[in-house]
Amino acid sequence: MIGDFQNIVVPVSILRDSRIEDSGKLLYGLVRSRSSGFGYCTAKNKEFAFQLNLSAKRVSFLLGKLEQLGYLRREVIRDAETNEIMERRLYPANK
């Protein structure tokens, strides 16, 4: 479940960036709204896909684009022994 928030905020700099599709702008808003507690979001692509009516693969592409453009930073937390992914953190940039 994405959460019980009622609003998402998308900065004007992202709204005006023609390199980002509208669905990517909404995705950024979801990440940002989910990041208010710790400064990062741990939601999975499937959760975003459900919320935005997109495929998880499309969400992955959009997150990559946002990261490439400097609007998001991604951190992957791995188990020290097995190298298994334990958590992914998405940090929205303050641009």
Coordinates of N, CA and C in Angstrom, one line a residue:
M1 N 0.9 -1.2 0.0 CA 0.0 0.0 0.0 C 0.9 1.2 0.0
I2 N 0.6 2.2 -0.8 CA 1.3 3.4 -0.9 C 1.3 4.3 0.3
G3 N 0.2 4.4 1.0 CA 0.1 5.2 2.2 C -1.2 5.9 2.3
D4 N -1.3 6.7 3.4 CA -2.6 7.4 3.6 C -2.5 8.9 3.3
F5 N -1.5 9.3 2.5 CA -1.4 10.7 2.2 C -2.5 11.2 1.3
Q6 N -2.8 12.4 1.3 CA -3.9 12.9 0.4 C -3.4 13.8 -0.7
N7 N -2.1 14.3 -0.6 CA -1.6 15.2 -1.6 C -0.2 14.8 -2.0
I8 N 0.2 15.1 -3.2 CA 1.6 15.0 -3.6 C 2.1 16.4 -4.1
V9 N 3.3 16.6 -3.9 CA 3.9 17.9 -4.3 C 5.0 17.6 -5.3
V10 N 4.9 18.3 -6.4 CA 5.9 18.3 -7.4 C 6.5 19.7 -7.6
P11 N 7.8 19.8 -7.4 CA 8.4 21.2 -7.6 C 8.2 21.7 -9.0
V12 N 8.1 23.0 -9.2 CA 8.0 23.6 -10.5 C 9.1 23.2 -11.4
S13 N 10.3 23.1 -10.9 CA 11.5 22.7 -11.7 C 11.2 21.4 -12.4
I14 N 10.6 20.5 -11.7 CA 10.3 19.2 -12.3 C 9.1 19.3 -13.3
L15 N 8.1 20.0 -12.9 CA 6.9 20.2 -13.7 C 7.3 20.8 -15.1
R16 N 8.3 21.7 -15.1 CA 8.7 22.4 -16.3 C 9.7 21.6 -17.1
D17 N 10.2 20.6 -16.6 CA 11.3 19.8 -17.2 C 10.7 18.9 -18.3
S18 N 10.9 19.3 -19.6 CA 10.3 18.6 -20.7 C 10.9 17.2 -20.9
R19 N 12.0 16.9 -20.3 CA 12.6 15.6 -20.4 C 11.9 14.5 -19.6
I20 N 11.0 14.9 -18.8 CA 10.3 14.0 -17.9 C 8.9 13.9 -18.3
E21 N 8.4 12.7 -18.5 CA 7.0 12.4 -18.9 C 6.1 12.8 -17.7
D22 N 4.8 13.0 -17.9 CA 3.9 13.3 -16.9 C 3.9 12.3 -15.8
S23 N 3.9 11.0 -16.2 CA 3.9 9.9 -15.2 C 5.1 9.9 -14.4
G24 N 6.2 10.3 -14.9 CA 7.5 10.5 -14.1 C 7.4 11.6 -13.1
K25 N 6.7 12.6 -13.5 CA 6.5 13.8 -12.5 C 5.6 13.3 -11.4
L26 N 4.5 12.6 -11.7 CA 3.7 12.1 -10.6 C 4.4 11.1 -9.7
L27 N 5.2 10.2 -10.4 CA 6.0 9.3 -9.6 C 7.0 10.0 -8.6
Y28 N 7.6 11.1 -9.1 CA 8.5 11.9 -8.2 C 7.6 12.4 -7.0
G29 N 6.4 12.9 -7.3 CA 5.6 13.4 -6.2 C 5.2 12.3 -5.2
L30 N 5.0 11.1 -5.7 CA 4.7 10.0 -4.8 C 6.0 9.6 -3.9
V31 N 7.1 9.6 -4.5 CA 8.4 9.3 -3.8 C 8.6 10.4 -2.7
R32 N 8.4 11.7 -3.1 CA 8.6 12.8 -2.2 C 7.6 12.7 -1.0
S33 N 6.4 12.4 -1.3 CA 5.4 12.3 -0.2 C 5.6 11.2 0.7
R34 N 6.2 10.1 0.2 CA 6.6 9.0 1.0 C 7.9 9.1 1.8
S35 N 8.6 10.2 1.5 CA 9.9 10.4 2.1 C 9.9 11.4 3.3
S36 N 8.8 11.8 3.7 CA 8.7 12.8 4.7 C 9.2 12.4 6.1
G37 N 9.0 11.1 6.4 CA 9.5 10.6 7.7 C 11.0 10.6 7.9
F38 N 11.7 9.8 7.1 CA 13.1 9.6 7.2 C 13.9 10.3 6.2
G39 N 13.3 11.0 5.2 CA 14.0 11.6 4.1 C 14.2 10.7 2.9
Y40 N 13.7 9.5 3.0 CA 13.8 8.6 1.9 C 12.5 7.7 1.9
C41 N 12.3 7.1 0.7 CA 11.2 6.2 0.5 C 11.7 4.8 0.2
T42 N 11.0 3.8 0.8 CA 11.3 2.4 0.6 C 10.3 1.6 -0.2
A43 N 9.3 2.3 -0.8 CA 8.2 1.6 -1.5 C 8.8 0.9 -2.7
K44 N 8.2 -0.2 -3.0 CA 8.6 -1.1 -4.2 C 8.0 -0.6 -5.5
N45 N 8.6 -1.0 -6.6 CA 8.1 -0.6 -7.9 C 6.7 -1.0 -8.1
K46 N 6.3 -2.2 -7.6 CA 5.0 -2.8 -7.7 C 3.9 -1.8 -7.0
E47 N 4.3 -1.2 -5.9 CA 3.4 -0.3 -5.2 C 3.2 0.9 -6.0
F48 N 4.2 1.5 -6.6 CA 4.1 2.7 -7.4 C 3.3 2.3 -8.7
A49 N 3.6 1.1 -9.3 CA 2.9 0.7 -10.5 C 1.4 0.6 -10.2
F50 N 1.0 0.1 -9.1 CA -0.4 0.0 -8.8 C -1.0 1.3 -8.7
Q51 N -0.4 2.2 -7.9 CA -0.9 3.6 -7.7 C -1.0 4.4 -9.0
L52 N -0.1 4.2 -9.9 CA -0.1 5.0 -11.1 C -0.7 4.3 -12.3
N53 N -1.1 3.1 -12.1 CA -1.6 2.2 -13.2 C -0.6 2.1 -14.3
L54 N 0.6 1.7 -13.9 CA 1.7 1.5 -14.9 C 2.3 0.1 -14.6
S55 N 3.2 -0.4 -15.4 CA 3.8 -1.6 -15.2 C 5.0 -1.4 -14.2
A56 N 5.5 -2.4 -13.5 CA 6.6 -2.2 -12.6 C 7.9 -1.9 -13.5
K57 N 7.9 -2.5 -14.7 CA 9.1 -2.2 -15.6 C 9.1 -0.7 -16.0
R58 N 7.9 -0.2 -16.2 CA 7.8 1.3 -16.6 C 8.2 2.1 -15.4
V59 N 7.8 1.8 -14.2 CA 8.2 2.5 -13.0 C 9.7 2.5 -12.9
S60 N 10.3 1.3 -13.1 CA 11.8 1.2 -13.0 C 12.5 2.2 -14.0
F61 N 12.0 2.2 -15.2 CA 12.5 3.1 -16.3 C 12.4 4.6 -15.8
L62 N 11.2 5.0 -15.3 CA 11.0 6.3 -14.9 C 11.9 6.7 -13.7
L63 N 12.1 5.8 -12.7 CA 13.0 6.1 -11.6 C 14.4 6.3 -12.1
G64 N 14.8 5.4 -13.1 CA 16.1 5.6 -13.7 C 16.3 6.9 -14.3
K65 N 15.3 7.4 -15.0 CA 15.3 8.7 -15.7 C 15.4 9.8 -14.7
L66 N 14.6 9.7 -13.6 CA 14.7 10.8 -12.5 C 16.0 10.8 -11.9
E67 N 16.6 9.6 -11.7 CA 17.9 9.5 -11.1 C 19.0 10.1 -12.0
Q68 N 18.9 9.7 -13.3 CA 19.8 10.2 -14.3 C 19.8 11.8 -14.4
L69 N 18.7 12.4 -14.2 CA 18.5 13.8 -14.3 C 18.8 14.5 -13.0
G70 N 19.1 13.7 -11.9 CA 19.5 14.3 -10.7 C 18.4 14.6 -9.7
Y71 N 17.2 14.2 -10.0 CA 16.0 14.4 -9.2 C 15.8 13.4 -8.1
L72 N 16.5 12.3 -8.2 CA 16.4 11.2 -7.2 C 17.8 10.6 -7.0
R73 N 18.0 10.1 -5.8 CA 19.2 9.4 -5.5 C 18.8 8.0 -5.0
R74 N 19.4 6.9 -5.5 CA 19.0 5.6 -5.1 C 20.1 5.0 -4.3
E75 N 19.7 4.3 -3.2 CA 20.7 3.6 -2.3 C 20.2 2.2 -2.1
V76 N 21.0 1.2 -2.3 CA 20.6 -0.2 -2.1 C 21.4 -0.7 -0.9
I77 N 20.7 -1.2 0.0 CA 21.2 -1.8 1.3 C 21.3 -3.3 1.1
R78 N 22.5 -3.8 1.2 CA 22.7 -5.3 1.0 C 23.1 -5.9 2.3
D79 N 22.8 -7.2 2.4 CA 23.3 -8.0 3.5 C 24.8 -8.2 3.3
A80 N 25.6 -8.0 4.4 CA 27.0 -8.1 4.3 C 27.5 -9.5 3.9
E81 N 26.8 -10.5 4.4 CA 27.3 -11.9 4.1 C 26.8 -12.4 2.8
T82 N 25.6 -12.2 2.4 CA 25.0 -12.8 1.2 C 24.9 -11.9 0.0
N83 N 25.1 -10.6 0.3 CA 25.0 -9.6 -0.7 C 23.6 -9.4 -1.3
E84 N 22.6 -10.1 -0.6 CA 21.2 -10.0 -0.9 C 20.7 -8.6 -0.7
I85 N 19.9 -8.1 -1.5 CA 19.3 -6.7 -1.3 C 18.3 -6.8 -0.2
M86 N 18.5 -6.0 0.8 CA 17.6 -5.9 2.0 C 16.6 -4.8 1.8
E87 N 17.1 -3.7 1.2 CA 16.2 -2.5 1.2 C 16.7 -1.6 0.1
R88 N 15.8 -0.9 -0.6 CA 16.1 0.2 -1.5 C 15.6 1.5 -1.0
R89 N 16.4 2.5 -1.0 CA 16.0 3.8 -0.5 C 16.1 4.8 -1.7
L90 N 15.0 5.5 -1.8 CA 14.9 6.6 -2.8 C 14.9 7.9 -2.1
Y91 N 15.9 8.8 -2.4 CA 16.0 10.1 -1.8 C 15.6 11.1 -2.8
P92 N 14.6 11.9 -2.6 CA 14.3 13.0 -3.6 C 15.2 14.1 -3.4
A93 N 15.7 14.7 -4.5 CA 16.6 15.8 -4.5 C 15.8 17.1 -4.2
N94 N 16.4 18.0 -3.6 CA 15.7 19.3 -3.3 C 16.2 20.3 -4.4
K95 N 15.7 20.2 -5.6 CA 16.0 21.1 -6.7 C 14.9 22.1 -6.9

